[in-house]
Coordinates of C-alpha atoms in Angstrom, one line a residue:
X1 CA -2.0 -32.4 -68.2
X2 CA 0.4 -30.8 -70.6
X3 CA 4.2 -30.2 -69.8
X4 CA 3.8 -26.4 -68.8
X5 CA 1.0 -27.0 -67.0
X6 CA 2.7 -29.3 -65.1
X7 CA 5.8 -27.7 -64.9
X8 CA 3.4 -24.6 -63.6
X9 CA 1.9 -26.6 -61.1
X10 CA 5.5 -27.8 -59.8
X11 CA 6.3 -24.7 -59.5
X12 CA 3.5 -23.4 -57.6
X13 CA 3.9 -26.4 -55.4
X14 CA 7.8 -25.5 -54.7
X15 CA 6.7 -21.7 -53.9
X16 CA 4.2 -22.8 -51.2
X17 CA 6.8 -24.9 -49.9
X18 CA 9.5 -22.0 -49.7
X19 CA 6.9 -19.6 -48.1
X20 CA 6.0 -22.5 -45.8
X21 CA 9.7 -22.9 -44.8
X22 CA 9.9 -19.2 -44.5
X23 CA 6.8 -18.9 -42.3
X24 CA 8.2 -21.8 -40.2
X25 CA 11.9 -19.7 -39.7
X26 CA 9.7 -16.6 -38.7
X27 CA 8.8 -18.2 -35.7
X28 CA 9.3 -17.0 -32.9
X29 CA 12.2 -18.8 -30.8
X30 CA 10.2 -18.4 -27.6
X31 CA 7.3 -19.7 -29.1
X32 CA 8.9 -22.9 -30.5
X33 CA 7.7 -26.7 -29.9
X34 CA 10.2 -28.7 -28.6
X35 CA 10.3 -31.9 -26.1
X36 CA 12.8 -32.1 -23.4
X37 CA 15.8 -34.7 -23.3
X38 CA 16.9 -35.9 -20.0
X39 CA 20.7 -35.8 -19.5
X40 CA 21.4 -36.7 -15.4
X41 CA 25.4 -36.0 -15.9
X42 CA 28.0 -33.6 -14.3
X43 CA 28.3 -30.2 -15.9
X44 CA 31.8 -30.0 -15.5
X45 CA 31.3 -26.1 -14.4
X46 CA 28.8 -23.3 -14.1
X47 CA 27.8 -22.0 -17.8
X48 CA 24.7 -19.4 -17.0
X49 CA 22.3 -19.1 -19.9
X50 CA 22.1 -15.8 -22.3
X51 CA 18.7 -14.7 -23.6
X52 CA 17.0 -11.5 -25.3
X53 CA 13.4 -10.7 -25.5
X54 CA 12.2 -8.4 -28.6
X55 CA 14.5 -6.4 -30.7
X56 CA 14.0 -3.0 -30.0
X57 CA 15.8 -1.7 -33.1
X58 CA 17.6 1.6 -31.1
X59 CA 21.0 2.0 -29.4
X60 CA 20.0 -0.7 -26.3
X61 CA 19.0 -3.4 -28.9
X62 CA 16.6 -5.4 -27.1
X63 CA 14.0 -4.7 -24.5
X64 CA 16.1 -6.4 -22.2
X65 CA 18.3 -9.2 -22.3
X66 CA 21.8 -10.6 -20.9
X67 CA 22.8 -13.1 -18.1
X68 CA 19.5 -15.1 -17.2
X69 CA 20.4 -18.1 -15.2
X70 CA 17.8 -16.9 -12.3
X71 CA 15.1 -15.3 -14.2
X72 CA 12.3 -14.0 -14.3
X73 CA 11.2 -12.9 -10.7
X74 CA 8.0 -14.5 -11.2
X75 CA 9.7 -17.7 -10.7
X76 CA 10.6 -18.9 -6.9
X77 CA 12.7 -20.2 -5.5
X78 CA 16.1 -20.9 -7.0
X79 CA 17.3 -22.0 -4.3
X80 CA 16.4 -23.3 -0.4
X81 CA 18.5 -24.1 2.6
X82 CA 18.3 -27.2 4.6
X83 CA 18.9 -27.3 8.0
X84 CA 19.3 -31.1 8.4
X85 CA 22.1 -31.6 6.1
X86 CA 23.3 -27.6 6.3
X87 CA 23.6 -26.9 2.4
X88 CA 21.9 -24.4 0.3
X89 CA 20.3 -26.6 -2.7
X90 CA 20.2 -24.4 -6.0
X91 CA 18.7 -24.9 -9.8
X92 CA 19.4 -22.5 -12.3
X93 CA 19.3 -22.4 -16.4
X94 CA 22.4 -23.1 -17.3
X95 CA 23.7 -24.0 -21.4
X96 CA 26.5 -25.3 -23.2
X97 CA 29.8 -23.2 -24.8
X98 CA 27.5 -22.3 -27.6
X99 CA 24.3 -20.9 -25.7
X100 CA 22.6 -23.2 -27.9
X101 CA 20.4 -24.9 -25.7
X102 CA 18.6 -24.0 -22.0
X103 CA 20.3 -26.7 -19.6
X104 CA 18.3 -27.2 -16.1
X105 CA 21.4 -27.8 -13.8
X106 CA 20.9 -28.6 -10.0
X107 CA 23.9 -28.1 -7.3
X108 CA 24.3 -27.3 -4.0
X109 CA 26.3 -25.3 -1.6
X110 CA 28.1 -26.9 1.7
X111 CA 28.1 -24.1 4.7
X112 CA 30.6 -26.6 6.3
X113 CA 33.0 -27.0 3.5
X114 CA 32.2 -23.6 1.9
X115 CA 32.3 -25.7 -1.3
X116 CA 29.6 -25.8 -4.1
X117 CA 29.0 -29.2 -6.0
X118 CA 29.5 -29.2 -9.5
X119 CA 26.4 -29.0 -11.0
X120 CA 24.0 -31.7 -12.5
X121 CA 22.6 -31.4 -15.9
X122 CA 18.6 -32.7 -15.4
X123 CA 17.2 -31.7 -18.5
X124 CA 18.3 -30.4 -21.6
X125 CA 14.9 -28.1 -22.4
X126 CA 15.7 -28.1 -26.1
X127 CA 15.1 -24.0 -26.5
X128 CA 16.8 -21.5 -25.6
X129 CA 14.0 -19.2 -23.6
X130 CA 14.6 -18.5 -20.3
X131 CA 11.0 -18.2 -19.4
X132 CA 11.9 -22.3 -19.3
X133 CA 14.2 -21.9 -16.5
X134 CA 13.7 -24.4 -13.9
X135 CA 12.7 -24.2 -10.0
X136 CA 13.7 -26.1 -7.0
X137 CA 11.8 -27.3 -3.3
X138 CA 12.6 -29.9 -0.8
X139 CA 9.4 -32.1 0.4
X140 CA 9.3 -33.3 4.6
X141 CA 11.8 -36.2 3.5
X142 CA 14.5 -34.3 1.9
X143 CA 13.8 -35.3 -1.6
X144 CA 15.1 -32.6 -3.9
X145 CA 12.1 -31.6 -6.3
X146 CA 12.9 -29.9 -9.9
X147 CA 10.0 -27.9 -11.3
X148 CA 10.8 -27.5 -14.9
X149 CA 8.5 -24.3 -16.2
X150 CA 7.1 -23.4 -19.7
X151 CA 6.8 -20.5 -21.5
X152 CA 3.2 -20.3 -22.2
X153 CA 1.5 -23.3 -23.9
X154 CA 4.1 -24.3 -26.9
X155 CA 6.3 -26.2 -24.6
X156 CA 5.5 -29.2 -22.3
X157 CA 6.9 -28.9 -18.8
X158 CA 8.3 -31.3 -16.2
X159 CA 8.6 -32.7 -12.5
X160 CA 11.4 -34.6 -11.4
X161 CA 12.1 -36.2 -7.7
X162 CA 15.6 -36.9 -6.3
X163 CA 15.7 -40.4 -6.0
X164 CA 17.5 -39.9 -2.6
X165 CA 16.8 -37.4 0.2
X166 CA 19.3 -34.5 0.0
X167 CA 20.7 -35.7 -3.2
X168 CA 21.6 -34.6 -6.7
X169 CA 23.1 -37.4 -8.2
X170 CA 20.0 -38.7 -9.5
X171 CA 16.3 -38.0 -10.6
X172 CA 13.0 -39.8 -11.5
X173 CA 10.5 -38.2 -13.6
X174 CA 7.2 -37.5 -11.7
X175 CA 4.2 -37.9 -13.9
X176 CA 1.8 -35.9 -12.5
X177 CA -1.5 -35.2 -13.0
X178 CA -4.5 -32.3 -12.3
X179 CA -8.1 -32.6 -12.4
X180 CA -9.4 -30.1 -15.3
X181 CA -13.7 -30.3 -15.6
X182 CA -13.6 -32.9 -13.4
X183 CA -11.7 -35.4 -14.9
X184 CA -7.8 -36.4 -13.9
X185 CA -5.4 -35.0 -17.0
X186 CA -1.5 -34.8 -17.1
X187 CA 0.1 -31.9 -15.7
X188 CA 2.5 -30.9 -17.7
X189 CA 1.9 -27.8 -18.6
X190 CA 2.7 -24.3 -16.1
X191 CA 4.2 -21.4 -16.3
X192 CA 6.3 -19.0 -13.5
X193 CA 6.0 -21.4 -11.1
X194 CA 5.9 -20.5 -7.7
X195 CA 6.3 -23.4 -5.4
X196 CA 5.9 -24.0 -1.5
X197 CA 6.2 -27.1 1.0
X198 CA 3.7 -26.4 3.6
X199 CA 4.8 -28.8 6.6
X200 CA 2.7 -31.9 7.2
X201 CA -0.1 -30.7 3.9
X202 CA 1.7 -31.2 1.1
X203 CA 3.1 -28.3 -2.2
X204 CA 1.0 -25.3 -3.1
X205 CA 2.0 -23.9 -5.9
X206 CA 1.2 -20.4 -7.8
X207 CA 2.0 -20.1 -11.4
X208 CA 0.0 -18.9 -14.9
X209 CA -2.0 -20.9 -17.6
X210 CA -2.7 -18.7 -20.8
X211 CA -6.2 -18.7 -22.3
X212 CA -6.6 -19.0 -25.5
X213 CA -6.2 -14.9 -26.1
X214 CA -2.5 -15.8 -24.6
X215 CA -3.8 -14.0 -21.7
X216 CA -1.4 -14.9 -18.3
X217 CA -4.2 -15.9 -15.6
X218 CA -2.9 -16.2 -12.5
X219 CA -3.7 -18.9 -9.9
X220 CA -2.7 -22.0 -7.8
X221 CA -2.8 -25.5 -6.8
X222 CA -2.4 -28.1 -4.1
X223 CA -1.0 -31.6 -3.7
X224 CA -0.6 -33.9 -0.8
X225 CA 2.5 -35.6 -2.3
X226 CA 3.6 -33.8 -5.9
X227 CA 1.9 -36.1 -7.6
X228 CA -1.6 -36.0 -7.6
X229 CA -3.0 -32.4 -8.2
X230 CA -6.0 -31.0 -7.6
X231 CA -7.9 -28.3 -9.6
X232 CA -6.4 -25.1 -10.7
X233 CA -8.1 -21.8 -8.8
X234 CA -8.0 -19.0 -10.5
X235 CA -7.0 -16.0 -8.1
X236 CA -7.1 -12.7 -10.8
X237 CA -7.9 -11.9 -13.8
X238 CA -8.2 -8.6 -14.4
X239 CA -8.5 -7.3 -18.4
X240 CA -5.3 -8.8 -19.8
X241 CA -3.9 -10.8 -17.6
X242 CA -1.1 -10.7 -14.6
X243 CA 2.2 -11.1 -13.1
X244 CA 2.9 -12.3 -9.4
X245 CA 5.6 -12.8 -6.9
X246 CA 5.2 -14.9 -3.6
X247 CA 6.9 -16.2 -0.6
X248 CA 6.0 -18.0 2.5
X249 CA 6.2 -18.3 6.4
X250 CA 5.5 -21.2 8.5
X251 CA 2.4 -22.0 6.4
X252 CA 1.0 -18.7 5.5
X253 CA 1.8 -17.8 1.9
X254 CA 1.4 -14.3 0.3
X255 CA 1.0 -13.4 -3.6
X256 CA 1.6 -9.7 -4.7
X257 CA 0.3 -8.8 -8.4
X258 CA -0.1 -5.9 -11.1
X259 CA -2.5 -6.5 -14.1
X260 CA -2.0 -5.8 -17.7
X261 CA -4.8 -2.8 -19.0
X262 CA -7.1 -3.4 -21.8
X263 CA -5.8 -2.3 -25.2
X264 CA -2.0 -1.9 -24.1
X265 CA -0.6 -5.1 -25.4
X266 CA 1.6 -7.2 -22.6
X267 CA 4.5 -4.6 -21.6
X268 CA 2.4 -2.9 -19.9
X269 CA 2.0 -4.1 -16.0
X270 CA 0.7 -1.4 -13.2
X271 CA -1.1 -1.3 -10.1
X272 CA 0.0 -3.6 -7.0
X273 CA -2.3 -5.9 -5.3
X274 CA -2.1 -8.0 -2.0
X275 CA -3.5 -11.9 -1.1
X276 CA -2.7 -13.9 1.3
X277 CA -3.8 -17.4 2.8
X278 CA -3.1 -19.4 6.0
X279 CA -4.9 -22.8 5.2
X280 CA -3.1 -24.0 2.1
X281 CA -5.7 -22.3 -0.1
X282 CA -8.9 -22.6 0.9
X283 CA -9.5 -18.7 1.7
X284 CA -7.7 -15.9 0.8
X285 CA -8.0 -12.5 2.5
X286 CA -6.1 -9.4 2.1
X287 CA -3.7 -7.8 4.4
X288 CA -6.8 -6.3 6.8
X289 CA -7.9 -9.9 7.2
X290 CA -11.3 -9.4 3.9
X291 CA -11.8 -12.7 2.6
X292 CA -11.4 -12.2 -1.0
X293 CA -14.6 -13.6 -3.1
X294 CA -12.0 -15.2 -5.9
X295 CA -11.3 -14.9 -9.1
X296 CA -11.1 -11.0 -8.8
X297 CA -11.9 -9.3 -12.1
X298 CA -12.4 -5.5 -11.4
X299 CA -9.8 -3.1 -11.1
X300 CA -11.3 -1.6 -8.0
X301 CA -11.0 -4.4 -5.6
X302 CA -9.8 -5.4 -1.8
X303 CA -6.2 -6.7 -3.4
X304 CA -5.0 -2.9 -4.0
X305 CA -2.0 -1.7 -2.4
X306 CA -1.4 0.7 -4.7
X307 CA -2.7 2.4 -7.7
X308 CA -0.5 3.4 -10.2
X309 CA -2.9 3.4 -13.2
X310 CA -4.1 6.6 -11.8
X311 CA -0.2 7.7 -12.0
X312 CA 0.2 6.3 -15.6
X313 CA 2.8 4.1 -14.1
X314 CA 4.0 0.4 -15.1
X315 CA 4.6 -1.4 -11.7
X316 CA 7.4 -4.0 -12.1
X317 CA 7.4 -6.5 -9.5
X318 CA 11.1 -7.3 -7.7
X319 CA 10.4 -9.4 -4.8
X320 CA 8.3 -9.7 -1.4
X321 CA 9.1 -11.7 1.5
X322 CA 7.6 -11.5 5.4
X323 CA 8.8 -9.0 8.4
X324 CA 8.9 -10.4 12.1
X325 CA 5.6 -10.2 12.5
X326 CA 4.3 -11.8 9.2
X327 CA 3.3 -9.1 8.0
X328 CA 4.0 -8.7 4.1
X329 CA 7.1 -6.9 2.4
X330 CA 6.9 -5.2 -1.3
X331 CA 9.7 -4.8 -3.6
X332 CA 9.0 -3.1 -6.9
X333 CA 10.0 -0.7 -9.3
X334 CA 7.9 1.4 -11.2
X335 CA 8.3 3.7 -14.5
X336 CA 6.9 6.0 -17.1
X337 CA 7.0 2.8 -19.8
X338 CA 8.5 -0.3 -20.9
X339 CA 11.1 1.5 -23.1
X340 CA 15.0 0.6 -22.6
X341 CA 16.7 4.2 -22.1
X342 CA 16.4 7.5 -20.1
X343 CA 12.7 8.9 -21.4
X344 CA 11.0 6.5 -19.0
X345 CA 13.1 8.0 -15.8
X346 CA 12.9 7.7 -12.6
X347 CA 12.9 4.3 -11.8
X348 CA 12.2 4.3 -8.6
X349 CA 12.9 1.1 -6.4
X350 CA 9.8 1.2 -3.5
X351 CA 9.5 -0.5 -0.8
X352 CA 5.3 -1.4 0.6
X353 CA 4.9 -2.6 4.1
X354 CA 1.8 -3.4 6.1
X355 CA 1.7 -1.7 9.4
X356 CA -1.0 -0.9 12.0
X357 CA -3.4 -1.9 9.1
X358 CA -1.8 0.3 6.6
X359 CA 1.0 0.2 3.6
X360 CA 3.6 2.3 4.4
X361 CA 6.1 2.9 1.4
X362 CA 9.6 4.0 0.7
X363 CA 11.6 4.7 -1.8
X364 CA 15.0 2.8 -1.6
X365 CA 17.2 4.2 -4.7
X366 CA 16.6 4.0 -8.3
X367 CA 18.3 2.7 -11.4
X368 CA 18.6 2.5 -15.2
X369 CA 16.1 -0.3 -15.9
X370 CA 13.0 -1.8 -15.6
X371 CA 14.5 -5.3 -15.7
X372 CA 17.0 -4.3 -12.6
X373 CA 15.9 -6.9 -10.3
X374 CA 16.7 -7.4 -6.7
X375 CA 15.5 -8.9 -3.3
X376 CA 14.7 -8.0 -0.3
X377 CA 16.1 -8.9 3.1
X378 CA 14.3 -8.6 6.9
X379 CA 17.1 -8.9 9.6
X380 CA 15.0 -7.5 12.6
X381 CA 12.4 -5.1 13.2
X382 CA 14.3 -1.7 12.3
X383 CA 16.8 -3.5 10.1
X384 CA 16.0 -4.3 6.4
X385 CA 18.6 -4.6 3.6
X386 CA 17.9 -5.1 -0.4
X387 CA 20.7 -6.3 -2.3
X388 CA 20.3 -5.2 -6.3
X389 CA 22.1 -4.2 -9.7
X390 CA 21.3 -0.4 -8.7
X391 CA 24.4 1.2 -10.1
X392 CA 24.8 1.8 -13.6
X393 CA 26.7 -0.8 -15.1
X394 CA 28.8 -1.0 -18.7
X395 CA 25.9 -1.5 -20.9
X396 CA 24.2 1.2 -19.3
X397 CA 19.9 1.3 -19.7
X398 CA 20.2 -2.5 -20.4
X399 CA 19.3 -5.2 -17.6
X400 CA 21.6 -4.9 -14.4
X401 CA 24.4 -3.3 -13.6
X402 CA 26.9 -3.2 -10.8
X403 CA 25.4 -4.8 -7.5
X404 CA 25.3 -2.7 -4.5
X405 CA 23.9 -3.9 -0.9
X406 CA 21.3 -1.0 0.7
X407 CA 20.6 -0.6 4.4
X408 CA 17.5 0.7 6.7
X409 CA 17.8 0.7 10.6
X410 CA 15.1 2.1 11.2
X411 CA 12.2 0.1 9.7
X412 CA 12.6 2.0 6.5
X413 CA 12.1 5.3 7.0
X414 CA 15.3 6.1 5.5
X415 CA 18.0 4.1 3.2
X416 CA 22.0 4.1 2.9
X417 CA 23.9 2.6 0.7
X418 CA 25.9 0.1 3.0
X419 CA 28.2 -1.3 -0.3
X420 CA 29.0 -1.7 -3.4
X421 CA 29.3 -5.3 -4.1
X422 CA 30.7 -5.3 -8.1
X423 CA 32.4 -2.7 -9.8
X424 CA 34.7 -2.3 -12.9
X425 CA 32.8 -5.2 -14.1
X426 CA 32.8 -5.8 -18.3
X427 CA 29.1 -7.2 -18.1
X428 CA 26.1 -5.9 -16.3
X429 CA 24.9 -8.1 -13.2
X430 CA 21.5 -8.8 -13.3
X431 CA 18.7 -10.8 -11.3
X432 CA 20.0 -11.1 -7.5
X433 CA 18.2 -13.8 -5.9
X434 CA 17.5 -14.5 -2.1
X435 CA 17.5 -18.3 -1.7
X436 CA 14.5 -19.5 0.6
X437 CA 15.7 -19.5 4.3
X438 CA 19.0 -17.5 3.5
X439 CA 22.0 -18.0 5.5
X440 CA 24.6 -15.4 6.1
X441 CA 27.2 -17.3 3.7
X442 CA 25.0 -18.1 0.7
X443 CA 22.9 -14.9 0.9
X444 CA 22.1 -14.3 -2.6
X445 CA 23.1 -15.6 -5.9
X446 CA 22.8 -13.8 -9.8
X447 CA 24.7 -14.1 -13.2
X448 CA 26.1 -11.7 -15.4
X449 CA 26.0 -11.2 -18.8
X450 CA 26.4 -8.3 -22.1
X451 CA 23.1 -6.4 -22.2
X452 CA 23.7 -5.9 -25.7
X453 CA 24.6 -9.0 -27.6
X454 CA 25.1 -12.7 -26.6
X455 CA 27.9 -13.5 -24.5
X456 CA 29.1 -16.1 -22.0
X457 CA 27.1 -15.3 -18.9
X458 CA 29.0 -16.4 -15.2
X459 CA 26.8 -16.9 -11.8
X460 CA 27.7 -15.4 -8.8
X461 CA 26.5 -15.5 -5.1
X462 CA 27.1 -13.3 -2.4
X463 CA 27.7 -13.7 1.6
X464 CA 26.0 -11.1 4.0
X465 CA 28.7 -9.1 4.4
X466 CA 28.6 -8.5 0.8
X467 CA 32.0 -10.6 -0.2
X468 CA 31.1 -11.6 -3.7
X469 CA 31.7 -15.4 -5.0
X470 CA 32.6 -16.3 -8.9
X471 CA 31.7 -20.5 -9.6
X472 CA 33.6 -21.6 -12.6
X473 CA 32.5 -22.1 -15.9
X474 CA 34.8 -25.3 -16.1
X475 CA 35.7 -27.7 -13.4
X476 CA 35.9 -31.5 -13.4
X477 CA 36.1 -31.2 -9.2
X478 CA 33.3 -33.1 -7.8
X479 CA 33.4 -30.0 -5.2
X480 CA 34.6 -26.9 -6.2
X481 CA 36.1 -23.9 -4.6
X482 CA 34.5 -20.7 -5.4
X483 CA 36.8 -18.0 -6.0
X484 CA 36.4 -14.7 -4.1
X485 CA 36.0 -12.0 -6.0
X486 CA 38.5 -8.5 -5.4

C-alpha cells in the first residue's frame, strides 16, 4: 500500500473513531449502561438527588425536573411503618455534593425519640436517573427489603435483605430469579416497582417490562419468600403502553392506570382505569366485582373509570389508596398536554371514589404542573385530606411548588384549604409522599429542588398537623434531630 494510501486509510480509521466517540457522548444519560457498586456506609446527612427529563428549549427549560428523592409516583412505597418496633422505615435516591451519582440510602424515623437515623448508603446505582430510585417493604419477620428499580432495560436492577429484622446497618444481596417460557432466569431486571407483603403468602409486586418497541407493559408477580419468582402476568396493554399506581389493604391490592394512544409518542397518558384482586393475583375484577379476562388490550373495556380521550385530555396519575370500606380512592391530575407553562391550563387535581357501585369525582384545586404530585389521605368516612405542592412556587410552571394540606368533611363533596405547609421557599417542593400505614408524626415526606437548573435538593417530611420537618444534608449523629421548619 503506498504512503497516502495509507495515511488515507488512517485517517478514515480516526474519523470513524471520532464519530464513534461522538455517537457514544449523544447518548442519552437515562439510557446509559452501568452496573451498580454496593457501598453499606453512613451518609453522614440527607443529600436528595436532582434530575431533569428532556430539554424543552423555552423559558421552563425542561419538561420537568428538580428535587427527585421520591419519584416517580409509579414507584411505592418509600416508606412503611412498623408497629413492632414503632419507626417509620424510609428509602429514597439520595447523591453526593456533586449530584454525580444516584445513591439508594435507607433510614428510619423513631416515633418514640422523634429522631431519624442517619441514613445508609446501599448502593451507589452508577447514573444519575431517577427512574432508578429505589423502594422499600418489610417481610412477616421484620427484615427490611430494598427494591432497587431500573429505568427500562439498559440498567440491571437489584434486591437486597436486611440481614437483621428491623435493621439498617447491614444488607445481603438477594439473587432472585423468575420463570420466563418456562424456564427459571435471574430477575434483575423491573421497572416502577410497586411492592406489597401480603400476610402469611408472600410479595406481590406490580411494575413494567418494555418490549422490544420500548413499550411500558404493565403487570405483576408473586413470591412466597422474595426469592423465588414466579411468572410475569401481564395486566394491560393497550396501544402504547401504561402507567400505574397501587396500594393495598389487609390483602386486597388495587392498580389504577391510563394508556399511552397510538401515534402520540410516550407524553401522552389519558383515560383512567380500575383492577383490583383479593387472592394475591389469581383473579382480578373491577370495582363492580367483573372478573377481568387479562391482558386487557382494547380501549373499551370493564377497567374504565373515566374517559378522558373523548375530552382530549392527558390523565396524570397522583396516588390512590382505600376508604373505610375498601373501596378504592383516585388521585389524578389531568390537562390539555404535556407542555410545561400556562397553554395546557387548568390542571385540575380530581378526586374518583367508588360508591353505591359508582365513581363519584371531585375536583380538589388545581396547580401549575403536570408533574405536581401529591397523596391522598382517608381519616374517616366524611373526612379526607390530600397534602400536595398546589401553590405556585418560585419557579413557577416547573415541578412543585409550595405545599399546602386540603380538607373534605364531608366525603368530598366540597374541599378547603386547611394550610399552607411551605411558603417563601427559594426552591419548588415537589413529590409528597404518604408512607405505607402513615402515622400522625411522620405523615408524609418530599424534597425540594430548582425547577430550572441543577441544585442541591433537601428532603422534608411533614406531621398531620402540617408542622413541616428539614433532615440535614450533613450530620455525623448516629440519630439526628430534625429541625422544625418556621
Amino acid at each position: 500500500m503506498s504512503l497516502n494510501l495509507r495515511i488515507s486509510a488512517l485517517l478514515f480509521l480516526l474519523a470513524c473513531g471520532n464519530v464513534a466517540d461522538a455517537q457514544q457522548k449523544q447518548v442519552d444519560p437515562d439510557a446509559r449502561y452501568a452496573e451498580a457498586e454496593i457501598v453499606q456506609q453512613k451518609a453522614n446527612g440527607f443529600k436528595g438527588i436532582w434530575y431533569m427529563n428532556q430539554p424543552s428549549n423555552d423559558e421552563y427549560v425542561y419538561k420537568y425536573s428538580g428535587g427527585l428523592a421520591v419519584y416517580p409516583a409509579n414507584h411505592r412505597p418509600f416508606a412503611v411503618y412498623s408497629k413492632e418496633v414503632d419507626k417509620t422505615f424510609f428509602c429514597f435516591g439520595g447523591t453526593d455534593d456533586a449530584n454525580s451519582t444516584l445513591l439508594h440510602n435507607v433510614s428510619y424515623f423513631d416515633h418514640k425519640t422523634k429522631k431519624v437515623a442517619n441514613p445508609v448508603i446501599l448502593l451507589d446505582k452508577k447514573t444519575t436517573d431517577a427512574h432508578d430510585n429505589p423502594v422499600i417493604s418489610i417481610d412477616d419477620k421484620g427484615h427490611i427489603w430494598i427494591f432497587s428499580t431500573s429505568h427500562g432495560i439498559q440498567r440491571p436492577s437489584y434486591i437486597h435483605k436486611s440481614k437483621k429484622p428491623y435493621d439498617i446497618s447491614a444488607f445481603d444481596t438477594v439473587n432472585a430469579t423468575e420463570i420466563v417460557d418456562g424456564k427459571e432466569q435471574p430477575f434483575n431486571n423491573f421497572s416502577y416497582f410497586q411492592i406489597y407483603p401480603i400476610k402469611g403468602k408472600g410479595f406481590l409486586a406490580l411494575f413494567t417490562k418494555y418490549n422490544k418497541a420500548a413499550q411500558r407493559v404493565i403487570g405483576y408477580n408473586t413470591s412466597p419468600d422474595g426469592v423465588r419468582w414466579g411468572e410475569w402476568k401481564v395486566l394491560a396493554h393497550i396501544q402504547t403502553g401504561h402507567y400505574q399506581v397501587s396500594a393495598e389493604a389487609d390483602g386486597k391490592v388495587g392498580v389504577a392506570f391510563d394508556y399511552h394512544p397510538d401515534g402520540k409518542g410516550l407524553n401522552y397518558r389519558t383515560n383512567l382505569h380500575y383492577l383490583e384482586t383479593s387472592d394475591f393475583g389469581k383473579t382480578w375484577q373491577n370495582a363492580e366485582g367483573i372478573q377481568a379476562q387479562l391482558p386487557i388490550t382494547s380501549t373499551q373495556n370493564i377497567a374504565l373509570v373515566k374517559d378522558y380521550a373523548s375530552e382530549k385530555l392527558n390523565c396524570y396519575l397522583l396516588d390512590i389508596t382505600f376508604d373505610k370500606k375498601k373501596k378504592p380512592v383516585i388521585l389524578v391530575i389531568s390537562s390539555k398536554g404535556f407542555e410545561a407553562g400556562p397553554g395546557n391550563n387548568p390542571r385540575e387535581w380530581t378526586l374518583f371514589q367508588r360508591k353505591k357501585k359508582t365513581w363519584n369525582k371531585s375536583v380538589v384545586t388545581t396547580s401549575d404542573s403536570n408533574y405536581d404530585m401529591g397523596s391522598v389521605y382517608v381519616e374517616s368516612r366524611k373526612v379526607m385530606k390530600v397534602v400536595g405542592p398546589t401553590v405556585d412556587g418560585p419557579q413557577a410552571y416547573n415541578p412543585g411548588g409550595e405545599v399546602a394540606m386540603w380538607l373534605t368533611e364531608n366525603g368530598g363533596r366540597t374541599w378547603k384549604k386547611e394550610k399552607q405547609l411551605t411558603q417563601n421557599s427559594e426552591m419548588n417542593h415537589s413529590y409528597v409522599r404518604r408512607p405505607s400505614h402513615e402515622q400522625p408524626d411522620f405523615y408524609g415526606i418530599w424534597a425540594d429542588g430548582n425547577g430550572r437548573k441543577p441544585s442541591e435538593s433537601n428532603l422534608y417530611f411533614t406531621n398531620r398537623n402540617g408542622d413541616v420537618y428539614r433532615l440535614p444534608r450533613s450530620s455525623s449523629e448516629d440519630m439526628i434531630t430534625p429541625e422544625l421548619v418556621k
